[in-house]
Amino acid sequence: KALDITDLSYLMPFFSFISLTVIIPPIFLFGEIPSWQAVAGMILVVAGAILIDYRKKTNGVKEDLEQTRKNKRGKLYFLVTAICWTFSTPMMKLAVLEGSPILVSAIMEILISVSFVFLIIIFKEKQKIKKIFQSFQKSEKWAFLLSVAFAGLTMAVSISSINIALQYANVAYVIAIKRIMPVFAFFIGYFYFK
């Protein structure tokens, strides 16, 4: 929802704060204290994001009143997301340590799917979804469904890989590596949509 109403550039500084907040729960749950080098790296990432955001605002970028209102609402939605992300990975590690990484991944995917059904109802997205499917021709529906199936498969592999890594590494380190994913997404998007 935050990405739907807000420019991504306004959310990126908040996104970087997750790198710092995600180290707090594992300290209390697992006694995982990151090295000073890891904490220094996280602080540099956050400081860089703040600096970029500050420079953008001081360069005279003006936005209209409506966009300002949307950005504030989007930041609020993203703050809720950040709080969820801060606690979700340590909880995943707790579940993985008590069970199987693959089983935890499967259960997570099912719970995420069910949660999205409720979110569709809450945010009254049913009409939008109906319009999307009505606008497809028969051949486009298959392409859409295949791309969604492929995305689901890659997400299952991704989540399973993260859960397996959580068995062996600190939460903060796994999340730091996970944050590299946008670089891969950039290159895939660049070559695929070129």
PDB file of N, CA, C and O in Angstrom, residues 148-181:
ATOM      1  N   VAL A 148       3.053 -15.267 -12.647  1.00  0.00           N
ATOM      2  CA  VAL A 148       2.775 -15.314 -11.207  1.00  0.00           C
ATOM      3  C   VAL A 148       3.266 -16.643 -10.617  1.00  0.00           C
ATOM      4  O   VAL A 148       3.848 -16.664  -9.523  1.00  0.00           O
ATOM      5  N   ALA A 149       3.057 -17.743 -11.338  1.00  0.00           N
ATOM      6  CA  ALA A 149       3.528 -19.042 -10.856  1.00  0.00           C
ATOM      7  C   ALA A 149       5.054 -19.061 -10.751  1.00  0.00           C
ATOM      8  O   ALA A 149       5.614 -19.561  -9.771  1.00  0.00           O
ATOM      9  N   PHE A 150       5.729 -18.494 -11.758  1.00  0.00           N
ATOM     10  CA  PHE A 150       7.186 -18.432 -11.726  1.00  0.00           C
ATOM     11  C   PHE A 150       7.664 -17.560 -10.559  1.00  0.00           C
ATOM     12  O   PHE A 150       8.608 -17.910  -9.850  1.00  0.00           O
ATOM     13  N   ALA A 151       7.004 -16.421 -10.348  1.00  0.00           N
ATOM     14  CA  ALA A 151       7.358 -15.542  -9.230  1.00  0.00           C
ATOM     15  C   ALA A 151       7.146 -16.266  -7.903  1.00  0.00           C
ATOM     16  O   ALA A 151       7.969 -16.158  -6.984  1.00  0.00           O
ATOM     17  N   GLY A 152       6.053 -17.025  -7.790  1.00  0.00           N
ATOM     18  CA  GLY A 152       5.794 -17.796  -6.572  1.00  0.00           C
ATOM     19  C   GLY A 152       6.868 -18.844  -6.326  1.00  0.00           C
ATOM     20  O   GLY A 152       7.315 -19.030  -5.188  1.00  0.00           O
ATOM     21  N   LEU A 153       7.290 -19.509  -7.392  1.00  0.00           N
ATOM     22  CA  LEU A 153       8.341 -20.523  -7.274  1.00  0.00           C
ATOM     23  C   LEU A 153       9.655 -19.888  -6.822  1.00  0.00           C
ATOM     24  O   LEU A 153      10.326 -20.399  -5.920  1.00  0.00           O
ATOM     25  N   THR A 154      10.015 -18.762  -7.437  1.00  0.00           N
ATOM     26  CA  THR A 154      11.264 -18.106  -7.044  1.00  0.00           C
ATOM     27  C   THR A 154      11.183 -17.580  -5.609  1.00  0.00           C
ATOM     28  O   THR A 154      12.177 -17.619  -4.887  1.00  0.00           O
ATOM     29  N   MET A 155      10.011 -17.107  -5.199  1.00  0.00           N
ATOM     30  CA  MET A 155       9.859 -16.662  -3.807  1.00  0.00           C
ATOM     31  C   MET A 155       9.995 -17.842  -2.840  1.00  0.00           C
ATOM     32  O   MET A 155      10.581 -17.702  -1.759  1.00  0.00           O
ATOM     33  N   ALA A 156       9.453 -18.992  -3.211  1.00  0.00           N
ATOM     34  CA  ALA A 156       9.574 -20.180  -2.356  1.00  0.00           C
ATOM     35  C   ALA A 156      11.034 -20.579  -2.194  1.00  0.00           C
ATOM     36  O   ALA A 156      11.486 -20.888  -1.084  1.00  0.00           O
ATOM     37  N   VAL A 157      11.794 -20.544  -3.297  1.00  0.00           N
ATOM     38  CA  VAL A 157      13.228 -20.864  -3.228  1.00  0.00           C
ATOM     39  C   VAL A 157      13.950 -19.821  -2.382  1.00  0.00           C
ATOM     40  O   VAL A 157      14.795 -20.153  -1.540  1.00  0.00           O
ATOM     41  N   SER A 158      13.591 -18.548  -2.575  1.00  0.00           N
ATOM     42  CA  SER A 158      14.222 -17.463  -1.826  1.00  0.00           C
ATOM     43  C   SER A 158      13.976 -17.599  -0.323  1.00  0.00           C
ATOM     44  O   SER A 158      14.910 -17.540   0.481  1.00  0.00           O
ATOM     45  N   ILE A 159      12.733 -17.776   0.058  1.00  0.00           N
ATOM     46  CA  ILE A 159      12.398 -17.885   1.478  1.00  0.00           C
ATOM     47  C   ILE A 159      13.016 -19.139   2.087  1.00  0.00           C
ATOM     48  O   ILE A 159      13.543 -19.103   3.203  1.00  0.00           O
ATOM     49  N   SER A 160      13.000 -20.240   1.356  1.00  0.00           N
ATOM     50  CA  SER A 160      13.624 -21.465   1.862  1.00  0.00           C
ATOM     51  C   SER A 160      15.127 -21.267   2.054  1.00  0.00           C
ATOM     52  O   SER A 160      15.693 -21.707   3.061  1.00  0.00           O
ATOM     53  N   SER A 161      15.772 -20.596   1.104  1.00  0.00           N
ATOM     54  CA  SER A 161      17.214 -20.346   1.216  1.00  0.00           C
ATOM     55  C   SER A 161      17.523 -19.473   2.434  1.00  0.00           C
ATOM     56  O   SER A 161      18.485 -19.727   3.165  1.00  0.00           O
ATOM     57  N   ILE A 162      16.711 -18.443   2.633  1.00  0.00           N
ATOM     58  CA  ILE A 162      16.907 -17.571   3.798  1.00  0.00           C
ATOM     59  C   ILE A 162      16.725 -18.368   5.086  1.00  0.00           C
ATOM     60  O   ILE A 162      17.517 -18.237   6.025  1.00  0.00           O
ATOM     61  N   ASN A 163      15.713 -19.211   5.139  1.00  0.00           N
ATOM     62  CA  ASN A 163      15.463 -20.003   6.349  1.00  0.00           C
ATOM     63  C   ASN A 163      16.590 -20.993   6.614  1.00  0.00           C
ATOM     64  O   ASN A 163      16.945 -21.235   7.766  1.00  0.00           O
ATOM     65  N   ILE A 164      17.154 -21.573   5.557  1.00  0.00           N
ATOM     66  CA  ILE A 164      18.294 -22.483   5.747  1.00  0.00           C
ATOM     67  C   ILE A 164      19.494 -21.690   6.265  1.00  0.00           C
ATOM     68  O   ILE A 164      20.190 -22.128   7.177  1.00  0.00           O
ATOM     69  N   ALA A 165      19.713 -20.492   5.706  1.00  0.00           N
ATOM     70  CA  ALA A 165      20.833 -19.652   6.161  1.00  0.00           C
ATOM     71  C   ALA A 165      20.664 -19.251   7.623  1.00  0.00           C
ATOM     72  O   ALA A 165      21.655 -19.139   8.360  1.00  0.00           O
ATOM     73  N   LEU A 166      19.423 -19.037   8.056  1.00  0.00           N
ATOM     74  CA  LEU A 166      19.179 -18.640   9.443  1.00  0.00           C
ATOM     75  C   LEU A 166      19.608 -19.711  10.450  1.00  0.00           C
ATOM     76  O   LEU A 166      19.871 -19.408  11.603  1.00  0.00           O
ATOM     77  N   GLN A 167      19.687 -20.962   9.988  1.00  0.00           N
ATOM     78  CA  GLN A 167      20.157 -22.024  10.870  1.00  0.00           C
ATOM     79  C   GLN A 167      21.631 -21.848  11.228  1.00  0.00           C
ATOM     80  O   GLN A 167      22.068 -22.287  12.279  1.00  0.00           O
ATOM     81  N   TYR A 168      22.380 -21.221  10.328  1.00  0.00           N
ATOM     82  CA  TYR A 168      23.832 -21.191  10.468  1.00  0.00           C
ATOM     83  C   TYR A 168      24.431 -19.815  10.759  1.00  0.00           C
ATOM     84  O   TYR A 168      25.595 -19.737  11.123  1.00  0.00           O
ATOM     85  N   ALA A 169      23.666 -18.747  10.572  1.00  0.00           N
ATOM     86  CA  ALA A 169      24.250 -17.403  10.689  1.00  0.00           C
ATOM     87  C   ALA A 169      23.370 -16.499  11.549  1.00  0.00           C
ATOM     88  O   ALA A 169      22.195 -16.783  11.773  1.00  0.00           O
ATOM     89  N   ASN A 170      23.956 -15.405  11.992  1.00  0.00           N
ATOM     90  CA  ASN A 170      23.218 -14.402  12.749  1.00  0.00           C
ATOM     91  C   ASN A 170      22.142 -13.767  11.866  1.00  0.00           C
ATOM     92  O   ASN A 170      22.339 -13.586  10.661  1.00  0.00           O
ATOM     93  N   VAL A 171      21.047 -13.395  12.482  1.00  0.00           N
ATOM     94  CA  VAL A 171      19.941 -12.767  11.753  1.00  0.00           C
ATOM     95  C   VAL A 171      20.413 -11.506  11.030  1.00  0.00           C
ATOM     96  O   VAL A 171      20.098 -11.299   9.861  1.00  0.00           O
ATOM     97  N   ALA A 172      21.186 -10.673  11.701  1.00  0.00           N
ATOM     98  CA  ALA A 172      21.638  -9.414  11.094  1.00  0.00           C
ATOM     99  C   ALA A 172      22.455  -9.665   9.834  1.00  0.00           C
ATOM    100  O   ALA A 172      22.330  -8.925   8.852  1.00  0.00           O
ATOM    101  N   TYR A 173      23.282 -10.698   9.839  1.00  0.00           N
ATOM    102  CA  TYR A 173      24.116 -10.987   8.679  1.00  0.00           C
ATOM    103  C   TYR A 173      23.278 -11.536   7.518  1.00  0.00           C
ATOM    104  O   TYR A 173      23.509 -11.188   6.367  1.00  0.00           O
ATOM    105  N   VAL A 174      22.317 -12.388   7.833  1.00  0.00           N
ATOM    106  CA  VAL A 174      21.445 -12.926   6.783  1.00  0.00           C
ATOM    107  C   VAL A 174      20.643 -11.791   6.145  1.00  0.00           C
ATOM    108  O   VAL A 174      20.517 -11.711   4.919  1.00  0.00           O
ATOM    109  N   ILE A 175      20.124 -10.893   6.958  1.00  0.00           N
ATOM    110  CA  ILE A 175      19.352  -9.766   6.438  1.00  0.00           C
ATOM    111  C   ILE A 175      20.236  -8.843   5.612  1.00  0.00           C
ATOM    112  O   ILE A 175      19.817  -8.314   4.583  1.00  0.00           O
ATOM    113  N   ALA A 176      21.488  -8.644   6.043  1.00  0.00           N
ATOM    114  CA  ALA A 176      22.398  -7.789   5.276  1.00  0.00           C
ATOM    115  C   ALA A 176      22.621  -8.357   3.872  1.00  0.00           C
ATOM    116  O   ALA A 176      22.597  -7.619   2.881  1.00  0.00           O
ATOM    117  N   ILE A 177      22.788  -9.651   3.791  1.00  0.00           N
ATOM    118  CA  ILE A 177      22.964 -10.281   2.473  1.00  0.00           C
ATOM    119  C   ILE A 177      21.654 -10.218   1.689  1.00  0.00           C
ATOM    120  O   ILE A 177      21.643  -9.968   0.483  1.00  0.00           O
ATOM    121  N   LYS A 178      20.543 -10.404   2.382  1.00  0.00           N
ATOM    122  CA  LYS A 178      19.233 -10.329   1.723  1.00  0.00           C
ATOM    123  C   LYS A 178      19.010  -8.951   1.106  1.00  0.00           C
ATOM    124  O   LYS A 178      18.380  -8.819   0.061  1.00  0.00           O
ATOM    125  N   ARG A 179      19.549  -7.911   1.725  1.00  0.00           N
ATOM    126  CA  ARG A 179      19.379  -6.546   1.220  1.00  0.00           C
ATOM    127  C   ARG A 179      20.128  -6.302  -0.089  1.00  0.00           C
ATOM    128  O   ARG A 179      19.956  -5.281  -0.731  1.00  0.00           O
ATOM    129  N   ILE A 180      20.966  -7.240  -0.487  1.00  0.00           N
ATOM    130  CA  ILE A 180      21.667  -7.131  -1.769  1.00  0.00           C
ATOM    131  C   ILE A 180      20.730  -7.496  -2.929  1.00  0.00           C
ATOM    132  O   ILE A 180      20.989  -7.159  -4.074  1.00  0.00           O
ATOM    133  N   MET A 181      19.607  -8.124  -2.620  1.00  0.00           N
ATOM    134  CA  MET A 181      18.688  -8.573  -3.670  1.00  0.00           C
ATOM    135  C   MET A 181      18.275  -7.482  -4.651  1.00  0.00           C
ATOM    136  O   MET A 181      18.141  -7.753  -5.834  1.00  0.00           O
TER     137      MET A 181
END
